[in-house]
Coordinates of C-alpha atoms in Angstrom, one line a residue:
M1 CA 32.8 78.5 233.9
E2 CA 30.8 79.1 230.8
L3 CA 31.1 81.7 228.0
P4 CA 28.3 84.3 228.0
E5 CA 25.3 83.4 225.8
W6 CA 26.1 86.0 223.2
V7 CA 29.5 84.4 222.7
T8 CA 28.2 80.9 222.2
K9 CA 26.0 82.1 219.5
V10 CA 29.0 83.0 217.4
G11 CA 29.5 79.3 216.8
N12 CA 32.7 78.3 218.7
V13 CA 35.8 79.7 220.3
W14 CA 37.9 79.8 217.1
A15 CA 35.3 81.7 215.2
L16 CA 35.3 84.4 217.9
V17 CA 39.1 84.6 217.9
G18 CA 39.1 85.0 214.2
L19 CA 36.4 87.7 214.4
C20 CA 38.4 89.7 216.9
V21 CA 41.7 89.5 214.9
F22 CA 40.1 90.6 211.7
A23 CA 38.3 93.4 213.5
A24 CA 41.5 94.7 214.9
I25 CA 43.2 95.2 211.5
P26 CA 40.7 97.7 210.0
L27 CA 40.3 99.5 213.3
T28 CA 44.0 100.1 213.5
V29 CA 44.3 101.1 209.9
A30 CA 41.3 103.5 210.3
G31 CA 43.1 105.4 213.1
W32 CA 41.6 103.7 216.1
P33 CA 44.6 101.8 217.5
F34 CA 43.0 101.7 221.0
L35 CA 39.9 99.8 219.8
G36 CA 42.1 97.5 217.7
G37 CA 44.1 96.7 220.8
V38 CA 40.9 96.0 222.7
A39 CA 39.9 93.5 220.0
L40 CA 43.3 91.8 220.1
F41 CA 43.0 91.6 223.9
V42 CA 39.6 89.9 223.7
A43 CA 41.1 87.4 221.2
L44 CA 43.9 86.6 223.6
A45 CA 41.5 86.3 226.6
V46 CA 39.4 83.9 224.6
L47 CA 42.4 81.8 223.7
A48 CA 43.5 81.8 227.4
F49 CA 40.0 80.6 228.4
A50 CA 40.0 77.8 225.8
A51 CA 43.5 76.7 227.0
L52 CA 42.4 76.5 230.6
T53 CA 39.0 74.9 230.1
G54 CA 39.7 72.7 227.1
D55 CA 36.5 73.9 225.5
H56 CA 37.3 74.4 221.8
G57 CA 33.8 73.9 220.5
S58 CA 34.4 70.2 219.7
N59 CA 30.8 69.2 220.7
Q60 CA 29.4 71.8 218.4
S61 CA 31.2 70.5 215.3
S62 CA 31.0 66.8 215.9
G63 CA 28.5 64.8 213.8
D64 CA 27.9 62.4 216.7
P65 CA 25.7 63.4 219.7
S66 CA 27.6 63.6 223.0
P67 CA 26.2 62.5 226.3
D68 CA 25.2 65.1 228.8
A69 CA 26.5 65.3 232.3
T70 CA 24.2 62.4 233.3
G71 CA 25.6 60.2 230.5
A72 CA 22.3 60.2 228.6
E73 CA 21.9 61.0 224.9
P74 CA 20.2 64.3 224.0
E75 CA 16.5 63.7 223.3
D76 CA 16.7 65.4 219.9
S77 CA 19.4 63.0 218.7
V78 CA 17.0 60.2 218.2
A79 CA 16.1 59.6 214.5
P80 CA 12.5 59.3 213.4
Y81 CA 13.1 55.7 212.4
P82 CA 15.9 53.3 213.4
V83 CA 19.0 53.4 211.1
E84 CA 19.5 49.7 211.3
Q85 CA 19.1 46.8 208.9
P86 CA 15.4 46.3 208.3
R87 CA 13.9 43.4 210.1
G88 CA 12.0 42.4 207.0
G89 CA 15.3 42.1 205.0
A90 CA 16.6 39.5 207.4
Q91 CA 13.6 37.2 207.0
P92 CA 12.9 34.8 204.1
T93 CA 9.9 35.8 202.1
G94 CA 6.7 34.4 203.5
T95 CA 8.1 34.1 207.1
P96 CA 7.0 37.1 209.2
S97 CA 9.2 38.3 212.0
A98 CA 8.0 37.9 215.5
D99 CA 7.2 41.7 215.6
F100 CA 5.1 41.4 212.5
H101 CA 3.3 38.4 213.9
E102 CA 2.4 40.4 216.9
V103 CA 1.1 43.4 215.0
V104 CA -1.0 41.2 212.7
Y105 CA -2.4 39.3 215.7
R106 CA -3.3 42.6 217.5
H107 CA -5.4 43.8 214.5
L108 CA -7.1 40.6 213.5
T109 CA -10.9 40.4 213.8
S110 CA -12.8 37.2 213.5
D111 CA -16.5 37.1 212.6
Q112 CA -19.0 34.9 210.9
P113 CA -17.9 33.9 207.4
N114 CA -18.2 37.0 205.2
F115 CA -17.4 37.8 201.6
L116 CA -13.9 39.0 200.6
G117 CA -13.3 41.3 197.7
E118 CA -15.7 42.6 195.0
D119 CA -17.0 39.4 193.5
D120 CA -18.9 38.2 196.6
Q121 CA -17.6 34.7 195.8
T122 CA -14.9 34.1 198.4
S123 CA -15.9 33.6 202.0
V124 CA -13.4 34.2 204.9
R125 CA -13.6 34.5 208.7
F126 CA -10.5 36.5 209.5
F127 CA -9.8 40.1 208.6
V128 CA -6.7 42.2 209.4
N129 CA -6.7 46.0 209.6
L130 CA -3.2 47.3 209.2
R131 CA -4.3 50.9 208.8
R132 CA -5.2 50.9 212.4
A133 CA -1.7 49.5 213.2
A134 CA 0.0 52.3 211.2
L135 CA -1.5 54.9 213.5
Q136 CA 0.7 53.6 216.4
H137 CA 4.3 54.6 216.1
G138 CA 6.0 51.4 217.3
Q139 CA 3.8 49.2 215.1
L140 CA 4.2 51.5 212.1
E141 CA 8.0 51.0 212.3
V142 CA 7.4 47.2 212.1
L143 CA 5.3 47.6 209.0
V144 CA 7.8 49.9 207.4
D145 CA 10.6 47.5 208.1
E146 CA 8.7 44.7 206.4
L147 CA 7.8 46.8 203.3
E148 CA 11.3 48.4 203.0
G149 CA 12.9 45.0 203.2
L150 CA 10.7 43.6 200.4
I151 CA 11.4 46.6 198.2
R152 CA 15.1 46.6 198.7
R153 CA 15.4 42.9 197.9
S154 CA 13.2 43.2 194.8
V155 CA 14.5 46.5 193.3
A156 CA 18.0 46.2 191.9
Y157 CA 18.7 50.0 191.6
L158 CA 16.5 52.0 194.0
D159 CA 18.2 55.2 192.9
N160 CA 16.4 54.8 189.5
W161 CA 13.1 55.3 191.2
D162 CA 11.6 58.6 192.3
I163 CA 8.2 58.1 193.9
L164 CA 6.4 55.7 196.3
A165 CA 2.6 55.7 195.6
G166 CA -0.5 54.3 197.3
P167 CA -4.2 54.6 197.1
K168 CA -5.5 57.6 199.0
S169 CA -8.1 55.4 200.6
G170 CA -5.5 52.9 201.6
N171 CA -2.8 52.9 204.2
A172 CA -1.6 56.5 203.8
A173 CA 0.6 56.5 207.0
L174 CA 2.5 53.4 205.7
V175 CA 3.1 55.1 202.3
L176 CA 4.4 58.3 203.8
A177 CA 6.7 56.6 206.4
T178 CA 8.1 54.1 203.8
A179 CA 8.7 56.9 201.3
E180 CA 10.7 58.8 203.9
R181 CA 12.7 55.8 204.8
L182 CA 13.6 55.1 201.2
G183 CA 14.2 58.7 200.3
L184 CA 11.4 58.8 197.7
K185 CA 8.6 61.3 197.2
P186 CA 5.2 60.2 198.4
M187 CA 2.2 60.0 196.0
F188 CA -1.5 59.5 196.8
V189 CA -4.0 58.5 194.2
R190 CA -7.6 59.5 194.8
D191 CA -10.8 57.6 194.0
R192 CA -12.3 60.8 192.6
K193 CA -10.8 63.8 190.9
L194 CA -9.8 66.8 192.9
N195 CA -9.3 70.0 190.8
G196 CA -9.3 67.7 187.7
Q197 CA -6.6 65.4 189.0
Y198 CA -6.5 61.9 190.5
V199 CA -2.8 62.1 191.5
E200 CA -1.4 64.1 194.4
C201 CA 2.4 64.4 194.3
A202 CA 5.1 67.0 194.4
R203 CA 6.6 65.6 191.2
T204 CA 4.9 65.9 187.9
S205 CA 6.7 63.0 186.3
G206 CA 9.0 60.1 187.3
R207 CA 9.3 56.4 188.1
V208 CA 6.8 55.1 190.6
L209 CA 6.7 52.1 193.0
L210 CA 3.1 51.2 194.0
V211 CA 2.5 49.9 197.5
D212 CA -0.4 48.8 199.7
D213 CA -0.7 46.9 203.0
V214 CA -3.3 44.1 202.3
A215 CA -4.9 43.1 199.1
S216 CA -7.0 40.2 198.0
D217 CA -8.0 41.2 194.4
A218 CA -7.2 44.1 192.1
H219 CA -10.3 46.2 192.7
L220 CA -8.3 49.0 194.5
L221 CA -4.8 48.5 193.0
L222 CA -5.8 48.2 189.4
P223 CA -7.6 51.7 189.0
T224 CA -4.8 53.2 191.1
A225 CA -2.1 51.9 188.7
V226 CA -4.2 52.9 185.7
R227 CA -4.5 56.5 187.0
I228 CA -0.7 56.7 187.7
R229 CA 0.1 55.8 184.2
Q230 CA -2.6 58.0 182.7
A231 CA -1.0 60.9 184.6
G232 CA 2.2 60.3 182.7
Y233 CA 4.3 58.4 185.3
V234 CA 6.2 55.2 184.8
C235 CA 4.9 52.4 187.0
T236 CA 6.0 48.7 186.6
N237 CA 6.2 47.3 190.1
A238 CA 3.7 46.9 193.0
F239 CA 4.5 45.7 196.6
L240 CA 2.2 44.3 199.3
L241 CA 2.7 43.5 202.9
I242 CA 0.1 40.7 202.8
R243 CA -1.7 39.1 199.9
R244 CA -4.7 37.2 200.9
G245 CA -4.4 33.5 199.9
E246 CA -8.1 33.3 199.1
G247 CA -8.1 36.3 196.7
T248 CA -7.7 36.4 193.0
L249 CA -4.7 38.7 192.9
G250 CA -1.7 36.9 191.6
D251 CA 1.8 38.1 190.6
R252 CA 0.6 40.4 187.8
L253 CA -1.7 43.4 187.9
G254 CA -3.5 44.3 184.6
G255 CA -2.7 42.9 181.2
E256 CA -5.0 41.8 178.5
G257 CA -8.7 42.7 179.0
T258 CA -7.8 45.6 181.2
D259 CA -6.8 49.3 180.9
L260 CA -3.4 48.4 182.2
R261 CA -1.0 47.1 179.5
P262 CA 1.7 46.0 179.9
P263 CA 0.9 44.5 183.3
I264 CA 2.6 45.5 186.6
S265 CA 4.6 43.0 188.5
V266 CA 3.3 42.3 192.0
A267 CA 5.4 41.1 194.9
A268 CA 4.0 40.2 198.4
E269 CA 6.1 39.9 201.5
H270 CA 3.5 37.4 203.0
V271 CA 0.8 35.3 201.5
M272 CA -1.7 34.6 204.3
S273 CA -5.1 32.8 204.2
D274 CA -7.7 32.1 206.9
E275 CA -5.8 29.0 207.8
D276 CA -2.6 31.0 208.3
F277 CA -4.4 33.6 210.5
A278 CA -6.0 30.8 212.6
R279 CA -2.7 29.2 213.1
L280 CA -1.2 32.6 214.1
V281 CA -4.0 33.1 216.7
R282 CA -3.4 29.6 218.2
S283 CA 0.4 30.1 218.5
M284 CA 0.1 33.6 220.0
E285 CA -2.5 32.6 222.5
A286 CA -0.5 29.5 223.5
A287 CA 2.6 31.7 224.0
R288 CA 0.6 34.1 226.2
E289 CA -0.7 31.2 228.3
S290 CA 2.7 29.6 228.8

């Protein structure tokens, strides 16, 4: 037996009882004892119903989702992202998890040797496109786990930071999902001004962590970092999922001879070169054949 729908909207059984009791008092005082008696009768009837059925609204007030009659969890109780220890945090730096290996392998392309970066000096065969991986929910979670783990291990007091930023032309999905996971505001930095501004963010000031998925040199990160600081934000740290081993980007961004002084510290979860990608391909293909 279920309470009518209009009753359940009150919130729970006890709220309805209280409502009836408090309604009876002014009705009796106002000279309508019959209506006051009806209100008290309804309150007693509800109490009797609760005593017989054991339904005291406990499922409504509990913070934990309760299984339905089939034993399954309600569909809307699933969080957008797993509330578990990040997989990246359990891995030593430079050692991708099996899931991350799989995502990188799926989005590797191999072609004739081509130039990497802006200087047209470094030739590589393998390229990885993690922006494509970030468009798939399960794979996006793996990327977020890796980046979150790196940031949490590297930043002593995450509460001191306000914003997670990335190039607008970079991996926007990764920036947005990681910012949500860390409880930070997202920021996107454009290549060209829009309405006189490079920066898109809900906050007009604050401390910023800069992130990107893959980088080989500073041709995208450096102007992004410069624009963040020129807009009045504090930015001292940048984080990458993969730094290409053949590239020129080291552990500092900016410095002498650039518009970014003092430099920004750069941390990469994985440093991977053509040789590393080739080894990954061989191991994944061997695993598939076995």
